[in-house]
Amino acid sequence: MQALIPVINRVQDAFSQLGTNVSFELPQIAVVGGQSAGKSSVLENFVGKDFLPRGSGIVTRRPLILQLIQDRNEYAEFLHKKGHRFTDFEAVRKEIEDETDRVTGQNKGISPHPINLRVFSPNVLNLTLIDLPGLTKVPVGDQPADIEQQIRDMLLTFISRETCLILAVTPANSDLATSDALKLAKEVDPQGLRTIGVLTKLDLMDEGTDAREILENKLFTLRRGYVGVVNRGQKDIVGRKDIRAALDAERKFFLSHPAYRHMADRLGTSYLQHTLNQQLTNHIRDTLPTLRDSLQKKMFAMEKDVAEYKNYQPNDPGRKTKALLQMVQQFNADIERSIEGSSAKLVSTNELSGGARINRLFHERFPFEIVKMEIDEKEMRKEIQFAIRNIHGIRVGLFTPDMAFEAIAKKQIARLKEPSLKCVDLVVNEMANVIRQCAETMSRYPRLRDELERIVVSSMREREQIAKTQIALIVDYELAYMNTNHEDFIGFSNAEAKASQGQSAKKNLGNQVIRKGWLSVSNISFVRGSKDCWFVLMSDSLSWYKDDEEKEKKYMLPLDGIRLRDIESGFMSRQHKFALFYPDGNRNIYKDYKQLELGCNNLDELDAWKASFLRAGVYPEKQKAPEDENMPEVDESSMDPQLERQVETIRNLVDSYMRIITKTIKDLVPKAVMHLVVNQVSEFMREELLAHLYQCGDTDSLMEESQLEAQKREEMLRMYHACKEALKIISEVNMSTLGDVPPPLPTDYRPAASGPSPIPRAAPAPPGGRAAPMPPRPGPGGPPPPGMRPPPGAPGGMYPPLVPSRAPTPNNGQPPVPARPQVPARPF
């Protein structure tokens, strides 16, 4: 049992020596109390030396972890000065002050970083305590205004742990109900199960008052009780009164005081030290299995992270080469998985990424860019009219000239080059985002990450230019030869027939569903509660429902004459909005509302819905809608019926041929981008990336860790080895001996210089009676009658301690209960 406290000390040192903060709840005793409550004096009495800083204001400004270790020699040792022994305790005090100032400065500031001090002495019991700064109310000097809250927060970080015993030090000459230490302990330990009360300055209480009821645990009850002590006064400290003499004076005070002499054996610094030793030992025994489990869980959690560094050093050249190959392979696998698709375990459920976004660009954004290239019908008819007239010259044309068709069609085909090249830009930007995201996994090696990203992006930019050249050639191919024999081309005869019949050249989509999805409605009052509705866009109408079951229809809006415009989102709104309205401004879109404001959650959805509305013939506000083909207009002069039929014929031919070319461009451009950019970049990374990396120079420079990552790795390794060492220390404890009963309390625990100097004790008072006088010692060792001097050779000029003798025990029986000493009758 007595070896448990050194075990915890070694665990504490295992973490401290490796520079790792203890994130586990080690069993310990924290000393809390107000300023000038006597905390430092209690600790110095334990050691028997003056070694703690003293003064006015906050003296203890950093936690002091004080480890008392019983040893034949007497010296002190700091953990931050391992191996340096301090035999002069004045030097210990100076080192504590210097170490405190080194971290906190000299402005009376505080710091939560502890100072570890070991004191070896034959006069101490194994014990570990944490001396914490005293509670204060008013800032002193350059202290911050919230110094009280800072100290309070620091104390709570220690005493809030369930494995921490609280030594609440309170001066007896103040009202216990206003004790800061007990109040703070009550907050974290309301049942008083972990709190040990210490009453100081019992000798300074007003005459006629005492703390008997508190020490008997009848007032402000604590599970572990109270212990009273008498420390040296300020006059004694200034006069350098010896601590051993102070302990003798403390003993005499309790024996001579009528309120305390019946419990004198349970009061004093020596009893407090032994009590703390016993209670901390029992506390460690109870919490050791939990501590072992916590260490094992922490160590197992780090096994995977430190597996790479367990058997060799991080600076090993072989490890760097292996790590380089592994990371390049992993980078290629991440890129391929992002483009081609993820497995069920690695799929993202939060947003579209990689290949899914490129697929949306091909099938939604690129068609949207083409549809957005709306033909100005009025302008086109003027161009056709001028082309026909210019071709005929001074002659009157009897037939429709095919050269007018070719001139107008080529002008429209050339306009397809811009959205096609824009598609390349969009895909390259998305690929660059994928490369950047996958390269972030190598943030541990910043130079490798930057170099790898530069090489891949540079290669992709080269292929981007090649792709743009090839796609521009596709458009040039279409401009080079007009294939009027295409099976889907309407032909001159059919175009003339449609023109004579006055049929509309507008593409008829039929009554088909173009898109479904959720949209938020911002300005329609019939939407109550949730603003989200389920919308169904058809070629001729827009309907919205309460939910996606499409059972309860809210409204159906015809799309004839409706236009679309972008609108700004409201303050703090993350939605992207657009509005539907009638351009004339005289008609309401719904009831009294001039426009219907709809919102999407992201920009991709907004583009997809706008592209779908364009397919349905709903065009943006800034562009003009197609005019009615039954009422063609000319510029400033009237147009004869023959010319009107020729214009309509050319218009039908251009529309039919452009549908063929647009369909071809929509099909070929994504294929060209995939072949010339996406697939080529993937092939480059598989076959040439590693060679380009080796050409950059020394691989050691590429594999240099960033300072932050190196620090994280070192901290992880330190924590791992600290946990491993702590488990090794704990495993040395023989758990079968933990149930042994601690040795009984000795009769006197005061440290002695040349020998014991015990003081006689009074026998306990009988219940309900007054204190008994000193019983005579049976036999020749009894004290002489009053008035006689002590026997010669008695240490300290005093009598040896009175120990009750045990009655003889029969060999085959139980020992009888000792008889109560006879109390002589006293006259009234």
Coordinates of C-alpha atoms in Angstrom, one line a residue, residues 85-428:
R85 CA 20.2 18.4 -5.6
F86 CA 19.4 21.3 -3.4
T87 CA 20.5 20.8 0.2
D88 CA 20.0 24.4 1.1
F89 CA 16.3 25.1 1.3
E90 CA 16.8 28.8 0.9
A91 CA 18.1 28.0 -2.5
V92 CA 14.9 26.0 -3.1
R93 CA 12.8 29.1 -2.3
K94 CA 14.9 31.2 -4.6
E95 CA 14.5 28.7 -7.5
I96 CA 10.7 28.6 -7.0
E97 CA 10.6 32.4 -7.3
D98 CA 12.9 32.5 -10.3
E99 CA 11.0 29.8 -12.1
T100 CA 7.7 31.5 -11.4
D101 CA 9.0 34.8 -12.7
R102 CA 10.5 33.1 -15.8
V103 CA 7.0 32.1 -16.9
T104 CA 4.7 34.7 -15.4
G105 CA 7.0 37.7 -15.3
Q106 CA 7.3 40.0 -12.3
N107 CA 3.9 41.7 -12.6
K108 CA 2.1 39.3 -10.2
G109 CA 0.5 37.4 -13.1
I110 CA -0.4 33.7 -12.8
S111 CA 0.2 30.7 -15.0
P112 CA -1.4 27.2 -15.0
H113 CA 1.9 25.5 -15.9
P114 CA 3.1 23.7 -12.7
I115 CA 6.4 23.5 -11.0
N116 CA 7.4 20.0 -9.9
L117 CA 9.4 19.7 -6.7
R118 CA 10.5 16.6 -4.9
V119 CA 11.6 16.7 -1.3
F120 CA 13.5 13.7 0.1
S121 CA 13.7 13.5 3.9
P122 CA 13.6 11.0 6.7
N123 CA 11.0 13.2 8.5
V124 CA 8.2 13.0 5.9
L125 CA 5.7 10.4 4.8
N126 CA 5.1 9.6 1.2
L127 CA 2.7 12.2 0.0
T128 CA 1.9 14.3 -3.1
L129 CA 0.1 17.6 -2.9
I130 CA -0.6 20.5 -5.3
D131 CA -0.2 23.9 -3.8
L132 CA -2.5 26.3 -5.8
P133 CA -2.7 30.1 -5.8
G134 CA -4.7 31.6 -3.0
L135 CA -8.1 33.0 -3.8
T136 CA -8.1 36.8 -4.0
K137 CA -10.7 39.5 -4.5
V138 CA -8.8 42.7 -5.5
P139 CA -6.1 43.0 -8.2
V140 CA -2.7 44.1 -6.9
G141 CA -0.1 46.1 -8.9
D142 CA -0.2 45.2 -12.6
Q143 CA -2.5 42.2 -12.2
P144 CA -5.4 42.0 -14.7
A145 CA -8.8 43.1 -13.6
D146 CA -10.1 39.5 -13.9
I147 CA -7.4 38.0 -11.7
E148 CA -10.1 36.6 -9.4
Q149 CA -11.8 34.7 -12.3
Q150 CA -8.4 33.5 -13.6
I151 CA -7.5 32.0 -10.3
R152 CA -10.9 30.5 -9.8
D153 CA -10.8 28.9 -13.3
M154 CA -7.3 27.5 -12.5
L155 CA -8.5 26.0 -9.2
L156 CA -11.6 24.5 -10.9
T157 CA -9.5 22.7 -13.5
F158 CA -7.7 20.8 -10.8
I159 CA -10.4 20.1 -8.2
S160 CA -13.2 19.3 -10.7
R161 CA -11.6 16.0 -11.4
E162 CA -13.2 13.1 -9.6
T163 CA -9.8 11.7 -8.7
C164 CA -8.6 14.8 -6.9
L165 CA -8.9 15.1 -3.1
I166 CA -9.5 18.6 -2.0
L167 CA -7.6 20.0 1.0
A168 CA -9.7 23.0 2.0
V169 CA -7.6 25.2 4.3
T170 CA -9.6 27.8 6.3
P171 CA -8.5 30.0 9.2
A172 CA -10.4 29.3 12.4
N173 CA -10.5 32.9 13.4
S174 CA -12.9 33.7 10.5
D175 CA -16.5 32.6 10.0
L176 CA -16.5 29.1 8.4
A177 CA -19.7 30.0 6.5
T178 CA -17.8 32.5 4.5
S179 CA -14.8 30.3 3.7
D180 CA -13.8 30.6 0.1
A181 CA -12.1 27.2 0.1
L182 CA -15.2 25.3 1.4
K183 CA -17.5 27.3 -0.9
L184 CA -15.4 26.3 -3.9
A185 CA -15.1 22.7 -2.8
K186 CA -18.9 22.6 -2.3
E187 CA -19.4 23.5 -6.0
V188 CA -17.5 20.5 -7.3
D189 CA -18.1 18.2 -4.4
P190 CA -21.6 18.9 -3.1
Q191 CA -21.7 15.7 -1.0
G192 CA -18.3 16.4 0.7
L193 CA -17.0 13.0 -0.4
R194 CA -13.6 14.3 -1.6
T195 CA -13.0 17.2 0.7
I196 CA -10.7 17.2 3.7
G197 CA -11.1 20.3 6.0
V198 CA -8.1 21.9 7.6
L199 CA -8.6 24.6 10.3
T200 CA -5.6 26.8 10.9
K201 CA -4.9 29.6 13.4
L202 CA -6.8 27.9 16.2
D203 CA -4.6 29.7 18.7
L204 CA -5.8 33.1 17.3
M205 CA -9.5 32.6 18.0
D206 CA -11.2 35.1 20.4
E207 CA -11.1 34.2 24.0
G208 CA -14.0 32.1 25.0
T209 CA -14.6 30.7 21.5
D210 CA -13.4 27.4 20.0
A211 CA -13.8 25.2 17.0
R212 CA -14.7 22.0 18.8
E213 CA -18.0 21.4 17.0
I214 CA -16.4 21.9 13.6
L215 CA -13.4 19.6 14.5
E216 CA -15.9 17.0 15.7
N217 CA -17.6 17.2 12.3
K218 CA -20.9 18.3 13.7
L219 CA -21.0 21.6 11.9
F220 CA -20.5 21.9 8.1
T221 CA -20.1 18.1 7.9
L222 CA -17.5 16.6 5.6
R223 CA -17.2 12.9 4.8
R224 CA -13.5 12.9 5.5
G225 CA -13.7 15.3 8.5
Y226 CA -11.6 18.2 9.7
V227 CA -8.1 18.4 11.2
G228 CA -7.0 21.4 13.3
V229 CA -3.4 22.7 13.1
V230 CA -1.5 25.6 14.7
N231 CA 1.1 27.2 12.5
R232 CA 3.8 29.7 13.3
G233 CA 2.7 33.3 13.5
Q234 CA 4.3 36.1 11.5
K235 CA 6.4 37.0 14.4
D236 CA 7.8 33.4 14.6
I237 CA 8.5 33.4 10.9
V238 CA 10.3 36.6 11.0
G239 CA 12.2 35.5 14.1
R240 CA 13.2 32.3 12.3
K241 CA 11.5 30.0 14.9
D242 CA 12.5 26.4 14.3
I243 CA 9.6 24.3 12.9
R244 CA 10.3 21.5 15.3
A245 CA 9.9 23.8 18.2
A246 CA 6.7 25.1 16.5
L247 CA 5.4 21.5 16.3
D248 CA 6.1 21.0 20.0
A249 CA 4.3 24.2 20.8
E250 CA 1.4 23.0 18.7
R251 CA 1.3 19.7 20.6
K252 CA 1.3 21.5 24.0
F253 CA -1.5 23.8 22.8
F254 CA -3.8 21.0 22.0
L255 CA -3.0 19.1 25.2
S256 CA -3.5 22.1 27.4
H257 CA -6.6 23.5 25.7
P258 CA -9.8 22.3 27.5
A259 CA -11.8 22.2 24.3
Y260 CA -9.2 20.1 22.3
R261 CA -7.3 17.9 24.7
H262 CA -9.8 15.1 24.5
M263 CA -9.1 14.8 20.8
A264 CA -5.5 15.9 20.8
D265 CA -4.4 12.6 19.2
R266 CA -6.5 13.6 16.1
L267 CA -5.2 17.1 15.8
G268 CA -1.9 18.6 14.7
T269 CA 0.4 18.7 11.7
S270 CA 1.7 15.2 12.2
Y271 CA -1.7 13.6 12.4
L272 CA -2.7 15.6 9.3
Q273 CA 0.3 14.3 7.4
H274 CA -0.4 10.7 8.3
T275 CA -4.1 11.1 7.5
L276 CA -3.4 12.5 4.1
N277 CA -0.9 9.7 3.4
Q278 CA -3.4 7.1 4.4
Q279 CA -6.3 8.7 2.5
L280 CA -4.3 9.3 -0.7
T281 CA -3.1 5.8 -0.6
N282 CA -6.6 4.4 -0.3
H283 CA -7.7 6.9 -3.0
I284 CA -5.0 5.7 -5.4
R285 CA -6.0 2.1 -4.7
D286 CA -9.6 2.8 -5.7
T287 CA -8.7 4.8 -8.9
L288 CA -5.8 2.8 -10.2
P289 CA -7.9 0.3 -12.3
T290 CA -9.7 3.2 -14.0
L291 CA -6.4 5.0 -14.6
R292 CA -5.0 1.8 -16.2
D293 CA -8.0 1.6 -18.5
S294 CA -7.7 5.2 -19.6
L295 CA -4.0 4.8 -20.4
Q296 CA -4.7 1.6 -22.4
K297 CA -7.5 3.3 -24.4
K298 CA -5.3 6.3 -25.1
M299 CA -2.4 4.1 -26.2
F300 CA -4.5 1.9 -28.4
A301 CA -6.1 5.0 -30.1
M302 CA -2.6 6.2 -31.0
E303 CA -1.3 2.8 -32.2
K304 CA -2.3 3.4 -35.8
D305 CA -0.9 6.9 -35.9
V306 CA 2.5 6.0 -34.5
A307 CA 2.8 2.7 -36.4
E308 CA 4.9 4.4 -39.0
Y309 CA 7.4 5.6 -36.4
K310 CA 7.6 2.8 -33.9
N311 CA 10.5 0.9 -35.4
Y312 CA 12.6 3.6 -37.2
Q313 CA 13.4 7.3 -37.0
P314 CA 11.5 9.8 -39.0
N315 CA 14.7 11.1 -40.6
D316 CA 15.6 7.7 -42.0
P317 CA 16.3 8.1 -45.8
G318 CA 14.7 4.7 -46.5
R319 CA 11.5 5.8 -44.8
K320 CA 11.4 9.0 -46.7
T321 CA 11.7 7.2 -50.0
K322 CA 9.0 4.7 -49.0
A323 CA 6.7 7.5 -47.8
L324 CA 7.2 9.4 -51.1
L325 CA 6.1 6.4 -53.1
Q326 CA 3.2 5.7 -50.9
M327 CA 1.9 9.3 -50.9
V328 CA 2.2 9.6 -54.7
Q329 CA 0.3 6.3 -55.1
Q330 CA -2.3 7.5 -52.6
F331 CA -2.6 10.8 -54.4
N332 CA -3.3 9.0 -57.8
A333 CA -5.8 6.8 -56.1
D334 CA -7.6 9.8 -54.6
I335 CA -7.8 11.6 -57.9
E336 CA -9.1 8.5 -59.7
R337 CA -11.7 7.8 -57.0
S338 CA -12.8 11.4 -57.1
I339 CA -13.2 11.4 -60.9
E340 CA -14.5 7.9 -61.5
G341 CA -16.6 7.6 -58.3
S342 CA -16.2 6.5 -54.7
S343 CA -16.8 3.3 -53.0
A344 CA -19.6 3.0 -50.5
K345 CA -17.3 3.6 -47.6
L346 CA -15.6 6.7 -49.0
V347 CA -18.6 8.4 -50.8
S348 CA -19.3 11.9 -49.7
T349 CA -22.8 12.6 -48.5
N350 CA -22.4 16.3 -48.0
E351 CA -21.8 17.7 -51.5
L352 CA -21.0 16.9 -55.1
S353 CA -17.3 16.6 -55.8
G354 CA -15.0 15.6 -58.6
G355 CA -16.6 13.5 -61.3
A356 CA -20.1 14.3 -60.2
R357 CA -19.5 18.1 -60.6
I358 CA -17.9 17.5 -64.0
N359 CA -20.9 15.5 -65.1
R360 CA -23.2 18.3 -64.1
L361 CA -21.0 20.7 -66.1
F362 CA -21.4 18.5 -69.2
H363 CA -25.1 17.9 -69.0
E364 CA -26.5 21.0 -67.3
R365 CA -24.1 23.9 -67.3
F366 CA -22.8 23.5 -70.9
P367 CA -26.3 23.1 -72.4
F368 CA -27.3 26.1 -70.4
E369 CA -24.5 28.2 -71.9
I370 CA -25.7 27.1 -75.4
V371 CA -29.3 27.8 -74.8
K372 CA -28.5 31.1 -73.2
M373 CA -27.0 32.1 -76.6
E374 CA -30.5 33.1 -77.7
I375 CA -31.2 34.2 -81.2
D376 CA -32.5 37.7 -81.6
E377 CA -35.4 36.8 -84.0
K378 CA -36.0 40.3 -85.2
E379 CA -32.4 40.9 -85.9
M380 CA -32.0 37.6 -87.7
R381 CA -35.0 38.3 -90.0
K382 CA -33.4 41.6 -90.9
E383 CA -30.1 39.9 -91.7
I384 CA -31.9 37.3 -93.8
Q385 CA -33.8 40.0 -95.7
F386 CA -30.6 42.0 -96.4
A387 CA -28.8 38.8 -97.5
I388 CA -31.5 37.9 -100.0
R389 CA -31.7 41.3 -101.4
N390 CA -27.9 41.7 -101.7
I391 CA -27.7 38.3 -103.4
H392 CA -30.4 39.2 -106.0
G393 CA -28.9 42.6 -106.6
I394 CA -30.9 44.6 -109.2
R395 CA -32.7 41.5 -110.3
V396 CA -36.0 40.4 -108.9
G397 CA -35.5 37.0 -107.2
L398 CA -37.9 34.3 -108.3
F399 CA -36.2 31.6 -106.1
T400 CA -34.9 31.5 -102.6
P401 CA -31.1 31.8 -102.7
D402 CA -29.2 29.1 -100.8
M403 CA -26.2 31.4 -100.3
A404 CA -28.3 33.4 -97.8
F405 CA -28.9 30.3 -95.8
E406 CA -25.2 29.5 -95.7
A407 CA -24.2 33.0 -94.7
I408 CA -26.7 33.1 -91.8
A409 CA -26.1 29.5 -90.6
K410 CA -22.3 30.1 -90.5
K411 CA -22.7 33.2 -88.4
Q412 CA -24.8 31.2 -85.9
I413 CA -22.3 28.2 -85.9
A414 CA -19.4 30.5 -85.1
R415 CA -21.2 31.6 -82.0
L416 CA -21.0 28.1 -80.6
K417 CA -17.2 28.4 -80.1
E418 CA -17.5 30.6 -77.0
P419 CA -19.6 28.3 -74.8
S420 CA -17.5 25.3 -76.0
L421 CA -14.3 26.9 -74.9
K422 CA -16.0 28.0 -71.7
C423 CA -16.8 24.4 -71.0
V424 CA -13.1 23.6 -71.1
D425 CA -12.4 26.3 -68.6
L426 CA -15.1 25.1 -66.2
V427 CA -13.8 21.5 -66.3
V428 CA -10.2 22.6 -65.8

